[in-house]
Amino acid sequence: MRDPLLQYPGYILRRASTAAMAEFASRIVVLGLRTSEATILQIVAENPGISQSALGRMLDIQRANMTPIAARLEARGLMRRLPSDGRSLGLELTDEGHLLAEKARAIIDTFETDLTNRIPAEHRAHLMPALLALWPSADA
Amino acid sequence: MRDPLLQYPGYILRRASTAAMAEFASRIVVLGLRTSEATILQIVAENPGISQSALGRMLDIQRANMTPIAARLEARGLMRRLPSDGRSLGLELTDEGHLLAEKARAIIDTFETDLTNRIPAEHRAHLMPALLALWPSADA
DNA sequence: TATTTATGTTATAGTCTATAACAGTCGACA
DNA sequence: TGTCGACTGTTATAGACTATAACATAAATA
């Protein structure tokens, strides 16, 4: 029972990412949040007034798929959608949204620390720059 | 427009993986294959007779979800499912399956080479061991 | 032998993604 | 200033992937 793809970094990237995402999802669900929702709360907290479209571009979520996600967060009382000009909706968290975003941030911090600690020390510093090179959108 | 999660390796892992998987999917689709199908062809080629369940465990695909995938490959004439004992199905590729597996392997090779080349040389050797440490199932 | 475990299957639901079409608005520019 | 192209948000829809429960059957084990 040999996996001939184990030598390929792209394959390992996919498998490691899937496993990590599943673990994170199981941790964040205790707040009633999905991974994408936890992410959105963080970004809107940091960028109040950001439009739905701009948020979608930041996260590679298409406009059409953004609509129900944002509507759901608004319906839960976590986020407001205020018309900024005639077509755009500016997003901002409610007080309750900020509170939940902070709780989510704590879970994220713990998760990321756990993840980092699993990496052998001599490789740790190399992971981020290597991954960033694989992520074209990270123009920074 | 700041992304406060850019400092987190788990987040970058997810984003990099998503981008890489999308790129691979767009390359492998020219063979009429999905990512999971291309993977399965490689593994069955390397492990003829492997059971559906064992394959599923190897790829973290559940039995129930394995059924339609395997049935689809069989219906396309790429794979055979032969009863090995009264309950298990042993998988093996047809001639056509082997041919397509080889074409898929060429695309995989090119893709993985391209991916590797994007990583700055000084980080390259560290990516695999770091990712393997994040993937608990890689007991190897 | 009796009980437990494993395999494959069906059915079903949920999540995420992708595309097309539409109405309304904004901005550039002739 | 008026027009045209680009942008925003929305709805509807389809596809892929995942997760769970229930079932029949077969194998393994105590």
CSV table of C-alpha atoms (C1' of nucleotides) in Angstrom, one decimal:
chain,number,residue,atom,x,y,z
A,1,MET,CA,0.0,0.0,0.0
A,2,ARG,CA,2.3,2.7,-1.3
A,3,ASP,CA,1.3,6.2,-2.1
A,4,PRO,CA,3.4,7.2,-5.2
A,5,LEU,CA,2.4,10.9,-4.8
A,6,LEU,CA,4.0,11.3,-1.4
A,7,GLN,CA,7.1,12.8,-3.0
A,8,TYR,CA,5.2,15.7,-4.5
A,9,PRO,CA,5.0,19.0,-2.6
A,10,GLY,CA,1.7,20.0,-4.2
A,11,TYR,CA,0.0,16.8,-3.2
A,12,ILE,CA,1.3,17.1,0.4
A,13,LEU,CA,0.2,20.7,0.4
A,14,ARG,CA,-3.3,19.6,-0.5
A,15,ARG,CA,-3.4,16.8,2.1
A,16,ALA,CA,-1.9,18.9,4.9
A,17,SER,CA,-4.2,21.8,4.2
A,18,THR,CA,-7.3,19.6,4.1
A,19,ALA,CA,-6.4,18.0,7.5
A,20,ALA,CA,-5.6,21.4,9.0
A,21,MET,CA,-8.8,22.9,7.8
A,22,ALA,CA,-10.9,20.1,9.1
A,23,GLU,CA,-9.2,20.5,12.5
A,24,PHE,CA,-9.8,24.2,12.5
A,25,ALA,CA,-13.4,23.8,11.5
A,26,SER,CA,-14.0,21.5,14.4
A,27,ARG,CA,-12.6,24.0,16.7
A,28,ILE,CA,-14.4,27.1,15.4
A,29,VAL,CA,-17.8,25.4,15.1
A,30,VAL,CA,-18.2,25.7,18.9
A,31,LEU,CA,-18.8,29.4,18.2
A,32,GLY,CA,-21.4,28.5,15.6
A,33,LEU,CA,-19.0,29.7,12.9
A,34,ARG,CA,-17.7,28.2,9.7
A,35,THR,CA,-14.1,28.8,8.7
A,36,SER,CA,-15.1,31.4,6.1
A,37,GLU,CA,-17.3,33.3,8.5
A,38,ALA,CA,-14.5,33.4,11.2
A,39,THR,CA,-12.2,34.8,8.5
A,40,ILE,CA,-14.7,37.4,7.4
A,41,LEU,CA,-15.3,38.6,11.0
A,42,GLN,CA,-11.5,39.2,11.3
A,43,ILE,CA,-11.2,41.1,8.1
A,44,VAL,CA,-14.3,43.3,8.6
A,45,ALA,CA,-13.1,44.1,12.1
A,46,GLU,CA,-9.8,45.3,10.7
A,47,ASN,CA,-11.4,47.0,7.7
A,48,PRO,CA,-14.7,48.6,8.7
A,49,GLY,CA,-16.6,49.9,5.8
A,50,ILE,CA,-15.1,47.5,3.3
A,51,SER,CA,-17.4,46.6,0.5
A,52,GLN,CA,-18.8,43.2,-0.1
A,53,SER,CA,-17.0,43.0,-3.4
A,54,ALA,CA,-13.7,44.1,-2.0
A,55,LEU,CA,-14.0,41.5,0.7
A,56,GLY,CA,-14.8,38.9,-1.8
A,57,ARG,CA,-11.7,39.8,-3.9
A,58,MET,CA,-9.6,39.6,-0.8
A,59,LEU,CA,-10.8,36.1,0.0
A,60,ASP,CA,-11.3,34.8,-3.6
A,61,ILE,CA,-15.0,34.5,-2.9
A,62,GLN,CA,-17.1,35.6,-5.9
A,63,ARG,CA,-19.7,38.3,-5.6
A,64,ALA,CA,-22.5,35.9,-6.2
A,65,ASN,CA,-21.4,33.6,-3.4
A,66,MET,CA,-20.7,36.5,-1.1
A,67,THR,CA,-24.3,37.6,-1.0
A,68,PRO,CA,-25.8,34.7,1.1
A,69,ILE,CA,-22.8,34.7,3.4
A,70,ALA,CA,-23.0,38.3,4.3
A,71,ALA,CA,-26.8,38.1,4.6
A,72,ARG,CA,-26.4,35.3,7.0
A,73,LEU,CA,-24.0,37.2,9.2
A,74,GLU,CA,-26.3,40.2,9.1
A,75,ALA,CA,-29.3,38.1,10.0
A,76,ARG,CA,-27.4,36.7,13.0
A,77,GLY,CA,-26.9,40.3,14.2
A,78,LEU,CA,-23.1,40.1,13.8
A,79,MET,CA,-22.6,42.5,10.9
A,80,ARG,CA,-24.3,45.5,9.3
A,81,ARG,CA,-24.5,46.2,5.6
A,82,LEU,CA,-24.8,50.0,5.0
A,83,PRO,CA,-25.1,51.4,1.5
A,84,SER,CA,-22.0,53.5,1.0
A,85,ASP,CA,-22.8,54.7,-2.5
A,86,GLY,CA,-25.7,53.8,-4.6
A,87,ARG,CA,-24.4,50.3,-5.4
A,88,SER,CA,-21.9,49.3,-2.8
A,89,LEU,CA,-22.6,47.9,0.7
A,90,GLY,CA,-20.1,48.9,3.3
A,91,LEU,CA,-19.6,46.2,6.0
A,92,GLU,CA,-19.1,46.7,9.7
A,93,LEU,CA,-19.4,44.5,12.8
A,94,THR,CA,-22.1,45.1,15.4
A,95,ASP,CA,-21.1,45.0,19.1
A,96,GLU,CA,-22.1,41.4,19.2
A,97,GLY,CA,-20.0,40.8,16.0
A,98,HIS,CA,-16.9,42.4,17.6
A,99,LEU,CA,-17.4,40.2,20.7
A,100,LEU,CA,-17.6,37.0,18.6
A,101,ALA,CA,-14.7,38.1,16.4
A,102,GLU,CA,-12.6,38.4,19.5
A,103,LYS,CA,-13.5,34.9,20.7
A,104,ALA,CA,-12.8,33.6,17.2
A,105,ARG,CA,-9.5,35.3,17.2
A,106,ALA,CA,-8.5,33.5,20.4
A,107,ILE,CA,-9.4,30.2,18.8
A,108,ILE,CA,-7.4,31.1,15.7
A,109,ASP,CA,-4.4,32.1,17.8
A,110,THR,CA,-4.4,28.9,19.7
A,111,PHE,CA,-4.9,26.8,16.6
A,112,GLU,CA,-2.1,28.6,14.8
A,113,THR,CA,0.2,28.2,17.7
A,114,ASP,CA,-0.5,24.5,17.9
A,115,LEU,CA,0.1,24.2,14.2
A,116,THR,CA,3.4,26.0,14.4
A,117,ASN,CA,4.6,23.9,17.3
A,118,ARG,CA,4.1,20.7,15.2
A,119,ILE,CA,6.7,21.9,12.7
A,120,PRO,CA,10.3,20.8,13.5
A,121,ALA,CA,12.1,23.9,14.6
A,122,GLU,CA,14.6,23.9,11.8
A,123,HIS,CA,11.9,24.1,9.2
A,124,ARG,CA,9.6,26.5,11.0
A,125,ALA,CA,10.8,29.8,9.6
A,126,HIS,CA,10.8,28.5,6.1
A,127,LEU,CA,7.2,27.5,5.8
A,128,MET,CA,5.6,31.0,5.5
A,129,PRO,CA,7.9,32.3,2.8
A,130,ALA,CA,7.6,29.1,0.8
A,131,LEU,CA,3.8,29.1,1.0
A,132,LEU,CA,3.6,32.8,0.1
A,133,ALA,CA,5.6,32.1,-3.0
A,134,LEU,CA,2.9,29.6,-4.0
A,135,TRP,CA,0.1,32.0,-3.4
A,136,PRO,CA,0.0,34.4,-6.3
A,137,SER,CA,-2.5,36.7,-4.7
A,138,ALA,CA,-0.2,37.5,-1.9
A,139,ASP,CA,1.3,40.4,-3.7
A,140,ALA,CA,2.4,42.1,-0.5
B,1,MET,CA,-7.5,46.9,3.1
B,2,ARG,CA,-5.4,44.9,5.4
B,3,ASP,CA,-5.6,41.1,5.9
B,4,PRO,CA,-4.9,40.5,9.6
B,5,LEU,CA,-4.6,36.8,9.0
B,6,LEU,CA,-1.6,37.0,6.7
B,7,GLN,CA,0.7,36.4,9.6
B,8,TYR,CA,-0.8,32.9,10.3
B,9,PRO,CA,0.8,29.9,8.6
B,10,GLY,CA,-2.5,27.9,8.8
B,11,TYR,CA,-4.3,30.6,6.9
B,12,ILE,CA,-1.6,30.9,4.3
B,13,LEU,CA,-1.6,27.1,4.0
B,14,ARG,CA,-5.3,27.2,3.2
B,15,ARG,CA,-5.0,30.0,0.7
B,16,ALA,CA,-1.9,28.6,-1.1
B,17,SER,CA,-3.5,25.1,-1.2
B,18,THR,CA,-6.7,26.4,-2.7
B,19,ALA,CA,-4.9,28.3,-5.3
B,20,ALA,CA,-2.6,25.4,-6.2
B,21,MET,CA,-5.5,23.0,-6.3
B,22,ALA,CA,-7.5,25.2,-8.6
B,23,GLU,CA,-4.5,25.5,-11.0
B,24,PHE,CA,-4.0,21.8,-11.0
B,25,ALA,CA,-7.7,21.1,-11.6
B,26,SER,CA,-7.6,23.4,-14.6
B,27,ARG,CA,-4.6,21.4,-16.0
B,28,ILE,CA,-5.9,17.9,-15.4
B,29,VAL,CA,-9.4,18.6,-16.7
B,30,VAL,CA,-8.0,18.4,-20.2
B,31,LEU,CA,-7.9,14.7,-19.7
B,32,GLY,CA,-11.5,14.7,-18.5
B,33,LEU,CA,-10.3,14.0,-14.9
B,34,ARG,CA,-10.9,15.6,-11.6
B,35,THR,CA,-8.1,15.9,-9.1
B,36,SER,CA,-9.4,13.0,-7.0
B,37,GLU,CA,-9.7,10.8,-10.0
B,38,ALA,CA,-6.2,11.6,-11.2
B,39,THR,CA,-4.9,10.7,-7.7
B,40,ILE,CA,-6.9,7.4,-7.6
B,41,LEU,CA,-5.5,6.4,-11.0
B,42,GLN,CA,-2.0,6.8,-9.7
B,43,ILE,CA,-2.6,4.9,-6.5
B,44,VAL,CA,-4.4,2.0,-8.1
B,45,ALA,CA,-1.7,1.8,-10.8
B,46,GLU,CA,0.9,1.4,-8.0
B,47,ASN,CA,-1.3,-0.9,-5.9
B,48,PRO,CA,-3.2,-3.2,-8.1
B,49,GLY,CA,-5.8,-5.1,-6.2
B,50,ILE,CA,-6.2,-2.6,-3.5
B,51,SER,CA,-9.7,-2.6,-2.0
B,52,GLN,CA,-12.1,0.3,-2.3
B,53,SER,CA,-12.0,0.8,1.5
B,54,ALA,CA,-8.3,0.7,1.7
B,55,LEU,CA,-8.1,3.3,-1.1
B,56,GLY,CA,-10.6,5.4,0.7
B,57,ARG,CA,-8.6,5.3,3.9
B,58,MET,CA,-5.4,6.2,2.1
B,59,LEU,CA,-7.1,9.3,0.6
B,60,ASP,CA,-9.4,10.2,3.5
B,61,ILE,CA,-12.4,9.5,1.4
B,62,GLN,CA,-15.2,7.7,3.1
B,63,ARG,CA,-16.6,4.4,1.9
B,64,ALA,CA,-19.9,5.9,1.1
B,65,ASN,CA,-18.3,8.6,-1.1
B,66,MET,CA,-15.9,6.1,-2.7
B,67,THR,CA,-18.7,4.1,-4.3
B,68,PRO,CA,-19.9,6.6,-6.9
B,69,ILE,CA,-16.3,7.7,-7.7
B,70,ALA,CA,-15.1,4.1,-8.3
B,71,ALA,CA,-18.3,3.3,-10.2
B,72,ARG,CA,-17.7,6.3,-12.5
B,73,LEU,CA,-14.2,5.2,-13.3
B,74,GLU,CA,-15.4,1.8,-14.0
B,75,ALA,CA,-18.2,3.0,-16.2
B,76,ARG,CA,-15.6,5.0,-18.2
B,77,GLY,CA,-13.6,1.8,-18.8
B,78,LEU,CA,-10.6,3.0,-16.8
B,79,MET,CA,-10.8,0.6,-13.8
B,80,ARG,CA,-12.1,-2.8,-13.0
B,81,ARG,CA,-13.7,-3.8,-9.6
B,82,LEU,CA,-13.2,-7.5,-9.0
B,83,PRO,CA,-14.6,-9.2,-5.9
B,84,SER,CA,-11.6,-10.4,-3.9
B,85,ASP,CA,-13.4,-11.9,-1.0
B,86,GLY,CA,-17.1,-12.0,-0.4
B,87,ARG,CA,-17.3,-8.4,0.6
B,88,SER,CA,-14.2,-6.5,-0.8
B,89,LEU,CA,-13.7,-5.2,-4.2
B,90,GLY,CA,-10.2,-5.3,-5.5
B,91,LEU,CA,-9.4,-2.4,-7.9
B,92,GLU,CA,-7.1,-2.5,-11.0
B,93,LEU,CA,-6.7,-0.4,-14.0
B,94,THR,CA,-7.7,-1.4,-17.5
B,95,ASP,CA,-5.3,-0.9,-20.4
B,96,GLU,CA,-7.0,2.4,-21.1
B,97,GLY,CA,-6.8,3.3,-17.5
B,98,HIS,CA,-3.0,2.7,-17.5
B,99,LEU,CA,-2.7,4.9,-20.5
B,100,LEU,CA,-4.7,7.7,-19.0
B,101,ALA,CA,-2.8,7.3,-15.7
B,102,GLU,CA,0.5,7.9,-17.5
B,103,LYS,CA,-0.8,11.0,-19.2
B,104,ALA,CA,-2.1,12.2,-15.9
B,105,ARG,CA,1.3,11.5,-14.3
B,106,ALA,CA,3.0,13.7,-16.9
B,107,ILE,CA,0.7,16.6,-16.1
B,108,ILE,CA,1.3,16.0,-12.4
B,109,ASP,CA,5.1,16.0,-12.9
B,110,THR,CA,5.0,19.2,-14.8
B,111,PHE,CA,2.7,20.8,-12.3
B,112,GLU,CA,4.8,19.8,-9.4
B,113,THR,CA,8.0,21.0,-11.1
B,114,ASP,CA,6.4,24.4,-11.8
B,115,LEU,CA,5.3,24.6,-8.2
B,116,THR,CA,8.7,23.8,-6.8
B,117,ASN,CA,10.3,26.3,-9.1
B,118,ARG,CA,8.2,29.1,-7.6
B,119,ILE,CA,9.7,28.5,-4.2
B,120,PRO,CA,12.8,30.5,-3.4
B,121,ALA,CA,15.7,28.1,-3.5
B,122,GLU,CA,16.7,28.7,0.2
B,123,HIS,CA,13.2,27.5,1.4
B,124,ARG,CA,12.7,24.7,-1.1
B,125,ALA,CA,14.0,21.8,0.9
B,126,HIS,CA,12.1,22.8,4.0
B,127,LEU,CA,8.6,22.8,2.6
B,128,MET,CA,8.1,19.0,2.4
B,129,PRO,CA,9.2,18.1,5.9
B,130,ALA,CA,7.2,21.1,7.3
B,131,LEU,CA,4.1,20.0,5.6
B,132,LEU,CA,4.5,16.4,6.5
B,133,ALA,CA,4.7,17.4,10.1
B,134,LEU,CA,1.3,19.1,9.7
B,135,TRP,CA,-0.3,16.0,8.1
B,136,PRO,CA,-0.9,13.5,10.9
B,137,SER,CA,-1.8,10.7,8.5
B,138,ALA,CA,1.6,10.7,6.9
B,139,ASP,CA,2.9,8.2,9.4
B,140,ALA,CA,5.8,7.3,7.1
C,1,DT,C1',-21.5,-20.6,17.7
C,2,DA,C1',-22.5,-15.9,18.8
C,3,DT,C1',-21.0,-11.4,18.7
C,4,DT,C1',-18.4,-7.9,16.8
C,5,DT,C1',-16.2,-5.8,13.0
C,6,DA,C1',-15.6,-4.7,8.1
C,7,DT,C1',-17.3,-3.8,3.2
C,8,DG,C1',-20.0,-1.9,-0.1
C,9,DT,C1',-24.3,0.4,-1.1
C,10,DT,C1',-28.2,3.8,-1.1
C,11,DA,C1',-30.2,7.9,0.3
C,12,DT,C1',-29.9,12.4,1.9
C,13,DA,C1',-28.2,16.8,3.4
C,14,DG,C1',-24.9,20.5,3.9
C,15,DT,C1',-21.0,23.3,2.3
C,16,DC,C1',-18.5,25.5,-1.2
C,17,DT,C1',-17.8,26.8,-5.8
C,18,DA,C1',-18.9,28.3,-10.7
C,19,DT,C1',-21.7,30.5,-14.3
C,20,DA,C1',-25.2,33.2,-16.4
C,21,DA,C1',-28.5,36.7,-16.3
C,22,DC,C1',-30.5,40.9,-14.5
C,23,DA,C1',-31.2,45.8,-12.6
C,24,DG,C1',-29.3,49.6,-10.9
C,25,DT,C1',-25.3,52.8,-10.3
C,26,DC,C1',-20.9,55.0,-11.2
C,27,DG,C1',-17.2,57.0,-13.9
C,28,DA,C1',-14.7,58.2,-18.0
C,29,DC,C1',-14.9,60.8,-21.9
C,30,DA,C1',-16.4,62.4,-26.2
D,1,DT,C1',-24.1,66.8,-20.7
D,2,DG,C1',-25.2,62.5,-22.4
D,3,DT,C1',-23.6,57.9,-23.6
D,4,DC,C1',-21.2,53.8,-22.9
D,5,DG,C1',-18.6,50.6,-20.5
D,6,DA,C1',-17.4,48.9,-16.0
D,7,DC,C1',-18.8,47.8,-11.3
D,8,DT,C1',-22.1,46.2,-7.5
D,9,DG,C1',-25.3,43.3,-5.6
D,10,DT,C1',-28.8,39.9,-6.4
D,11,DT,C1',-31.2,35.6,-7.9
D,12,DA,C1',-31.3,31.1,-9.8
D,13,DT,C1',-29.0,27.1,-10.8
D,14,DA,C1',-25.7,23.4,-11.3
D,15,DG,C1',-21.7,20.7,-9.9
D,16,DA,C1',-18.2,18.8,-6.8
D,17,DC,C1',-17.0,17.3,-2.3
D,18,DT,C1',-18.1,15.9,2.2
D,19,DA,C1',-20.8,13.8,6.2
D,20,DT,C1',-24.2,10.8,8.4
D,21,DA,C1',-27.4,7.1,8.9
D,22,DA,C1',-29.2,2.8,7.7
D,23,DC,C1',-29.0,-1.5,5.4
D,24,DA,C1',-27.4,-6.3,3.8
D,25,DT,C1',-23.8,-9.2,3.6
D,26,DA,C1',-19.4,-11.3,4.8
D,27,DA,C1',-15.4,-11.9,7.7
D,28,DA,C1',-13.0,-12.2,12.0
D,29,DT,C1',-12.9,-13.1,16.8
D,30,DA,C1',-14.0,-14.5,21.4
